[in-house]
PDB file of C-alpha atoms in Angstrom:
ATOM      1  CA  ILE A  27     -12.828   6.611   1.424  1.00 93.00           C
ATOM      2  CA  LEU A  28     -10.858   8.708   3.142  1.00 97.00           C
ATOM      3  CA  ASN A  29      -8.433  12.013   1.388  1.00 96.00           C
ATOM      4  CA  ARG A  30      -4.563  11.141   3.385  1.00 95.00           C
ATOM      5  CA  ARG A  31      -5.237  14.084   5.613  1.00 96.00           C
ATOM      6  CA  ALA A  32      -7.954  12.298   7.092  1.00 97.00           C
ATOM      7  CA  PHE A  33      -6.776   9.282   7.582  1.00 98.00           C
ATOM      8  CA  TYR A  34      -3.921  10.929   9.182  1.00 97.00           C
ATOM      9  CA  ASN A  35      -5.986  12.225  11.820  1.00 96.00           C
ATOM     10  CA  ILE A  36      -8.154   9.447  12.593  1.00 95.00           C
ATOM     11  CA  VAL A  37      -4.953   6.783  13.004  1.00 95.00           C
ATOM     12  CA  GLU A  38      -2.627   9.368  14.786  1.00 93.00           C
ATOM     13  CA  GLU A  39      -5.763   9.813  17.208  1.00 90.00           C
ATOM     14  CA  LYS A  40      -6.132   5.841  17.477  1.00 88.00           C
ATOM     15  CA  MET A  41      -2.142   5.561  18.704  1.00 88.00           C
ATOM     16  CA  LYS A  42      -2.943   8.301  21.249  1.00 85.00           C
ATOM     17  CA  ASN A  43      -6.036   5.812  22.929  1.00 78.00           C
ATOM     18  CA  GLU A  44      -6.349   2.212  21.739  1.00 75.00           C
ATOM     19  CA  ASP A  45      -3.960  -0.751  22.136  1.00 78.00           C
ATOM     20  CA  PHE A  46      -3.824  -2.337  19.201  1.00 80.00           C
ATOM     21  CA  LYS A  47      -2.565  -5.400  19.654  1.00 90.00           C
ATOM     22  CA  ILE A  48      -0.693  -5.888  15.295  1.00 94.00           C
ATOM     23  CA  GLY A  49      -1.387  -4.069  13.436  1.00 95.00           C
ATOM     24  CA  ALA A  50      -0.456  -3.500   9.631  1.00 98.00           C
ATOM     25  CA  PHE A  51       0.042  -0.286   7.512  1.00 98.00           C
ATOM     26  CA  ILE A  52      -0.501  -0.991   4.065  1.00 98.00           C
ATOM     27  CA  MET A  53       0.406   0.775   0.924  1.00 97.00           C
ATOM     28  CA  TRP A  54      -1.229   0.088  -2.058  1.00 97.00           C
ATOM     29  CA  ASP A  55      -0.022   1.536  -5.504  1.00 96.00           C
ATOM     30  CA  LEU A  56      -2.065   0.777  -8.614  1.00 96.00           C
ATOM     31  CA  ASP A  57       0.448  -0.815 -11.396  1.00 95.00           C
ATOM     32  CA  ASN A  58      -0.516   0.796 -15.055  1.00 93.00           C
ATOM     33  CA  LEU A  59      -2.800   3.255 -14.606  1.00 95.00           C
ATOM     34  CA  LYS A  60      -0.352   5.886 -16.626  1.00 94.00           C
ATOM     35  CA  TYR A  61      -0.623   3.395 -19.455  1.00 95.00           C
ATOM     36  CA  VAL A  62      -4.364   3.062 -19.350  1.00 96.00           C
ATOM     37  CA  ASN A  63      -4.575   6.966 -18.856  1.00 96.00           C
ATOM     38  CA  ASP A  64      -2.563   7.383 -22.054  1.00 96.00           C
ATOM     39  CA  THR A  65      -3.573   4.481 -24.232  1.00 94.00           C
ATOM     40  CA  TYR A  66      -7.148   4.583 -23.287  1.00 95.00           C
ATOM     41  CA  GLY A  67      -7.827   7.963 -21.565  1.00 95.00           C
ATOM     42  CA  HIS A  68      -8.596   9.747 -18.213  1.00 96.00           C
ATOM     43  CA  ASP A  69     -11.957   8.506 -17.886  1.00 96.00           C
ATOM     44  CA  TYR A  70     -10.808   4.364 -17.893  1.00 97.00           C
ATOM     45  CA  GLY A  71      -8.436   5.575 -15.789  1.00 96.00           C
ATOM     46  CA  ASP A  72     -10.625   7.005 -13.268  1.00 96.00           C
ATOM     47  CA  GLU A  73     -12.923   3.594 -13.248  1.00 97.00           C
ATOM     48  CA  TYR A  74      -9.936   1.540 -12.962  1.00 97.00           C
ATOM     49  CA  ILE A  75      -9.643   3.383  -9.192  1.00 97.00           C
ATOM     50  CA  ARG A  76     -12.951   3.220  -8.865  1.00 97.00           C
ATOM     51  CA  ILE A  77     -12.670  -0.707  -8.737  1.00 97.00           C
ATOM     52  CA  ALA A  78      -9.095  -0.707  -7.063  1.00 97.00           C
ATOM     53  CA  SER A  79     -11.338   1.647  -3.789  1.00 96.00           C
ATOM     54  CA  ILE A  80     -14.685  -0.527  -3.843  1.00 97.00           C
ATOM     55  CA  GLU A  81     -12.256  -3.623  -3.033  1.00 97.00           C
ATOM     56  CA  LEU A  82     -10.360  -1.522  -0.440  1.00 98.00           C
ATOM     57  CA  LYS A  83     -12.993  -0.449   0.616  1.00 97.00           C
ATOM     58  CA  LYS A  84     -13.657  -4.062   1.873  1.00 97.00           C
ATOM     59  CA  PHE A  85     -11.497  -4.074   4.959  1.00 98.00           C
ATOM     60  CA  GLU A  86     -13.453  -1.729   6.873  1.00 97.00           C
ATOM     61  CA  GLU A  87     -15.555  -4.801   7.296  1.00 97.00           C
ATOM     62  CA  TYR A  88     -12.459  -6.206   9.360  1.00 97.00           C
ATOM     63  CA  GLY A  89     -11.704  -3.259  11.203  1.00 95.00           C
ATOM     64  CA  GLY A  90      -9.721  -1.203   8.472  1.00 97.00           C
ATOM     65  CA  ILE A  91      -9.139   2.509   7.785  1.00 98.00           C
ATOM     66  CA  VAL A  92      -8.933   3.039   3.697  1.00 98.00           C
ATOM     67  CA  ALA A  93      -7.838   6.276   2.396  1.00 98.00           C
ATOM     68  CA  ARG A  94      -6.110   7.184  -1.210  1.00 97.00           C
ATOM     69  CA  ARG A  95      -3.062   8.390  -0.878  1.00 95.00           C
ATOM     70  CA  SER A  96      -2.641   9.925  -4.550  1.00 90.00           C
ATOM     71  CA  GLY A  97      -4.017   9.384  -7.933  1.00 88.00           C
ATOM     72  CA  ASP A  98      -3.163   5.491  -7.518  1.00 94.00           C
ATOM     73  CA  GLU A  99      -1.631   5.009  -4.513  1.00 96.00           C
ATOM     74  CA  PHE A 100      -4.094   4.072  -1.061  1.00 98.00           C
ATOM     75  CA  TYR A 101      -3.277   4.061   2.538  1.00 98.00           C
ATOM     76  CA  VAL A 102      -4.910   1.249   4.752  1.00 98.00           C
ATOM     77  CA  PHE A 103      -4.154   0.228   8.737  1.00 98.00           C
ATOM     78  CA  LEU A 104      -5.663  -2.697   9.973  1.00 97.00           C
ATOM     79  CA  TYR A 105      -5.455  -3.535  13.138  1.00 94.00           C
ATOM     80  CA  GLY A 106      -6.418  -5.020  16.608  1.00 93.00           C
ATOM     81  CA  TYR A 107      -5.140  -8.357  15.745  1.00 95.00           C
ATOM     82  CA  ASP A 108      -3.870 -11.005  17.967  1.00 94.00           C
ATOM     83  CA  ASN A 109      -1.116 -12.187  14.878  1.00 95.00           C
ATOM     84  CA  LYS A 110       0.898 -10.875  11.715  1.00 97.00           C
ATOM     85  CA  LYS A 111      -1.133 -14.788  10.087  1.00 97.00           C
ATOM     86  CA  GLU A 112      -5.012 -13.443  11.090  1.00 97.00           C
ATOM     87  CA  ILE A 113      -4.158  -9.967   9.469  1.00 98.00           C
ATOM     88  CA  ARG A 114      -1.692 -11.965   6.040  1.00 98.00           C
ATOM     89  CA  LYS A 115      -4.780 -13.795   5.419  1.00 98.00           C
ATOM     90  CA  ILE A 116      -7.351 -10.238   5.313  1.00 98.00           C
ATOM     91  CA  ILE A 117      -4.449  -8.611   3.075  1.00 98.00           C
ATOM     92  CA  LYS A 118      -4.070 -11.330   0.667  1.00 97.00           C
ATOM     93  CA  ARG A 119      -7.159 -12.125   0.300  1.00 97.00           C
ATOM     94  CA  ILE A 120      -8.816  -8.344  -0.693  1.00 97.00           C
ATOM     95  CA  HIS A 121      -5.220  -8.046  -2.706  1.00 97.00           C
ATOM     96  CA  ASN A 122      -6.424 -11.458  -4.426  1.00 97.00           C
ATOM     97  CA  ASN A 123      -9.873  -9.625  -5.424  1.00 97.00           C
ATOM     98  CA  ILE A 124      -8.332  -6.641  -7.105  1.00 97.00           C
ATOM     99  CA  GLU A 125      -5.917  -8.840  -9.185  1.00 94.00           C
ATOM    100  CA  ARG A 126      -9.177 -10.293 -10.262  1.00 96.00           C
ATOM    101  CA  ALA A 127     -11.328  -7.562 -10.797  1.00 97.00           C
ATOM    102  CA  VAL A 128     -11.205  -6.422 -14.353  1.00 96.00           C
ATOM    103  CA  LEU A 129     -11.924  -3.530 -16.611  1.00 97.00           C
ATOM    104  CA  LYS A 130     -13.841  -3.263 -19.113  1.00 96.00           C
ATOM    105  CA  LEU A 131     -12.163  -1.338 -22.417  1.00 95.00           C
ATOM    106  CA  PRO A 132     -13.492  -0.261 -26.161  1.00 89.00           C
ATOM    107  CA  ASN A 133     -14.316  -3.614 -28.484  1.00 86.00           C
ATOM    108  CA  ASN A 134     -15.067  -5.815 -25.798  1.00 92.00           C
ATOM    109  CA  ARG A 135     -11.904  -5.923 -24.472  1.00 94.00           C
ATOM    110  CA  GLU A 136     -10.517  -6.094 -21.110  1.00 96.00           C
ATOM    111  CA  LEU A 137      -7.847  -5.641 -18.608  1.00 96.00           C
ATOM    112  CA  LYS A 138      -7.214  -6.977 -15.325  1.00 95.00           C
ATOM    113  CA  ILE A 139      -6.514  -4.734 -12.500  1.00 96.00           C
ATOM    114  CA  ARG A 140      -2.588  -4.908 -10.823  1.00 96.00           C
ATOM    115  CA  ILE A 141      -1.472  -3.672  -7.699  1.00 97.00           C
ATOM    116  CA  SER A 142       1.711  -3.735  -6.007  1.00 96.00           C
ATOM    117  CA  THR A 143       1.150  -3.642  -2.060  1.00 97.00           C
ATOM    118  CA  GLY A 144       3.387  -2.516   1.045  1.00 97.00           C
ATOM    119  CA  VAL A 145       2.837  -3.760   4.435  1.00 98.00           C
ATOM    120  CA  SER A 146       5.164  -2.507   7.388  1.00 98.00           C
ATOM    121  CA  TRP A 147       3.557  -4.192  11.498  1.00 97.00           C
ATOM    122  CA  TYR A 148       2.648  -2.332  14.530  1.00 95.00           C
ATOM    123  CA  PRO A 149       4.180  -2.294  16.508  1.00 94.00           C
ATOM    124  CA  ASP A 150       7.594  -4.715  15.513  1.00 95.00           C
ATOM    125  CA  ASP A 151       8.902  -2.003  12.254  1.00 96.00           C
ATOM    126  CA  GLY A 152       7.479   1.077  14.391  1.00 95.00           C
ATOM    127  CA  LYS A 153       5.056   2.962  16.581  1.00 93.00           C
ATOM    128  CA  THR A 154       4.099   6.184  14.757  1.00 95.00           C
ATOM    129  CA  PHE A 155       2.121   7.283  11.623  1.00 96.00           C
ATOM    130  CA  GLU A 156       5.387   8.051  10.034  1.00 96.00           C
ATOM    131  CA  GLU A 157       7.637   5.563  10.551  1.00 96.00           C
ATOM    132  CA  LEU A 158       4.966   2.518   9.241  1.00 97.00           C
ATOM    133  CA  ALA A 159       4.066   5.095   6.268  1.00 96.00           C
ATOM    134  CA  LYS A 160       7.817   5.460   5.507  1.00 94.00           C
ATOM    135  CA  TYR A 161       8.751   1.647   6.063  1.00 96.00           C
ATOM    136  CA  SER A 162       5.438   0.638   4.372  1.00 96.00           C
ATOM    137  CA  ASP A 163       6.192   2.998   1.116  1.00 94.00           C
ATOM    138  CA  PHE A 164       9.665   1.136   0.888  1.00 92.00           C
ATOM    139  CA  ALA A 165       8.106  -2.029   0.766  1.00 94.00           C
ATOM    140  CA  MET A 166       5.917  -1.589  -1.729  1.00 94.00           C
ATOM    141  CA  TYR A 167       8.161   0.290  -3.560  1.00 90.00           C
ATOM    142  CA  LYS A 168      10.661  -2.550  -3.476  1.00 89.00           C
ATOM    143  CA  ILE A 169       8.515  -4.641  -5.057  1.00 89.00           C
ATOM    144  CA  LYS A 170       7.518  -2.471  -7.463  1.00 85.00           C
ATOM    145  CA  ARG A 171      11.191  -2.548  -8.705  1.00 85.00           C
ATOM    146  CA  THR A 172      11.142  -6.584  -9.117  1.00 85.00           C
ATOM    147  CA  ILE A 173       7.453  -7.999  -9.414  1.00 83.00           C
ATOM    148  CA  LYS A 174       5.161  -5.388 -10.031  1.00 86.00           C
ATOM    149  CA  GLY A 175       1.219  -7.157  -8.444  1.00 87.00           C
ATOM    150  CA  ASN A 176       2.984  -8.543  -5.339  1.00 93.00           C
ATOM    151  CA  ILE A 177       2.846  -8.078  -1.829  1.00 96.00           C
ATOM    152  CA  SER A 178       5.657  -7.062   0.469  1.00 95.00           C
ATOM    153  CA  GLU A 179       6.921  -7.013   3.730  1.00 97.00           C
ATOM    154  CA  PHE A 180       9.011  -4.352   4.989  1.00 96.00           C
ATOM    155  CA  ASN A 181      12.447  -5.609   5.819  1.00 93.00           C
ATOM    156  CA  LYS A 182      15.046  -3.841   8.685  1.00 91.00           C
ATOM    157  CA  GLU A 183      18.183  -5.485   7.276  1.00 89.00           C
ATOM    158  CA  GLU A 184      17.163  -4.745   3.481  1.00 87.00           C
ATOM    159  CA  TYR A 185      16.666  -0.871   4.510  1.00 89.00           C
ATOM    160  CA  LYS A 186      19.290  -0.597   6.113  1.00 82.00           C
ATOM    161  CA  GLU A 187      21.804  -1.937   3.509  1.00 78.00           C
ATOM    162  CA  ASP A 188      20.012   0.760   1.092  1.00 71.00           C
ATOM    163  CA  ALA A 189      20.312   3.498   3.283  1.00 63.00           C
ATOM    164  CA  PHE A 190      23.794   2.829   3.560  1.00 48.00           C
ATOM    165  CA  LEU A 191      23.983   2.736   0.438  1.00 47.00           C
ATOM    166  CA  LEU A 192      22.298   5.902  -0.545  1.00 47.00           C
ATOM    167  CA  ASN A 193      24.703   7.230   1.602  1.00 47.00           C
ATOM    168  CA  SER A 194      27.968   6.496   0.665  1.00 45.00           C
ATOM    169  CA  GLN A 195      26.887   7.167  -2.651  1.00 48.00           C
ATOM    170  CA  GLU A 196      25.679  11.078  -1.383  1.00 48.00           C
ATOM    171  CA  ASN A 197      29.062  11.587   0.021  1.00 46.00           C
ATOM    172  CA  LEU A 198      30.501  10.550  -2.910  1.00 44.00           C
ATOM    173  CA  ASN A 199      28.978  12.729  -4.613  1.00 49.00           C
ATOM    174  CA  LYS A 200      29.694  15.589  -2.725  1.00 52.00           C
ATOM    175  CA  LEU A 201      33.476  14.697  -2.199  1.00 48.00           C
ATOM    176  CA  LEU A 202      33.751  14.790  -5.936  1.00 52.00           C
TER     177      LEU A 202
END
């Protein structure tokens, strides 16, 4: 799969030159990778990543662009659809496939792959790479703080509220 820089270049180029209809910018974060690395070693952590990557690569069958952002984070951009419902079905199908996958551990034990997912929508949530990445990241971290292993869609009201609270706290710190 692509690295972060190649993904950025391809998505940016497509945004300049193509009519996307509706698109989803999806941020994926593997849950429990640190636990796997610390408990079983980095070879098992690498296999955990590889298993998820194989499943995420299936987005390419639907016209998606897939990349590894960093250690346990991935990007997918899926576009060209007439409605969000079609895209949601694809996201859910692949998310479920990942969550059914297992990592084989020593002594014939298995660990289910878990992944948290944040989605922002083109053009409703944003029209630039930066906006869509920021908003999908926000949605993904929201779900990681609440119910790991689920899918969360960006919500502008929640984002504004969090931004207000963060700015208010920062202003209070400056005042103090």
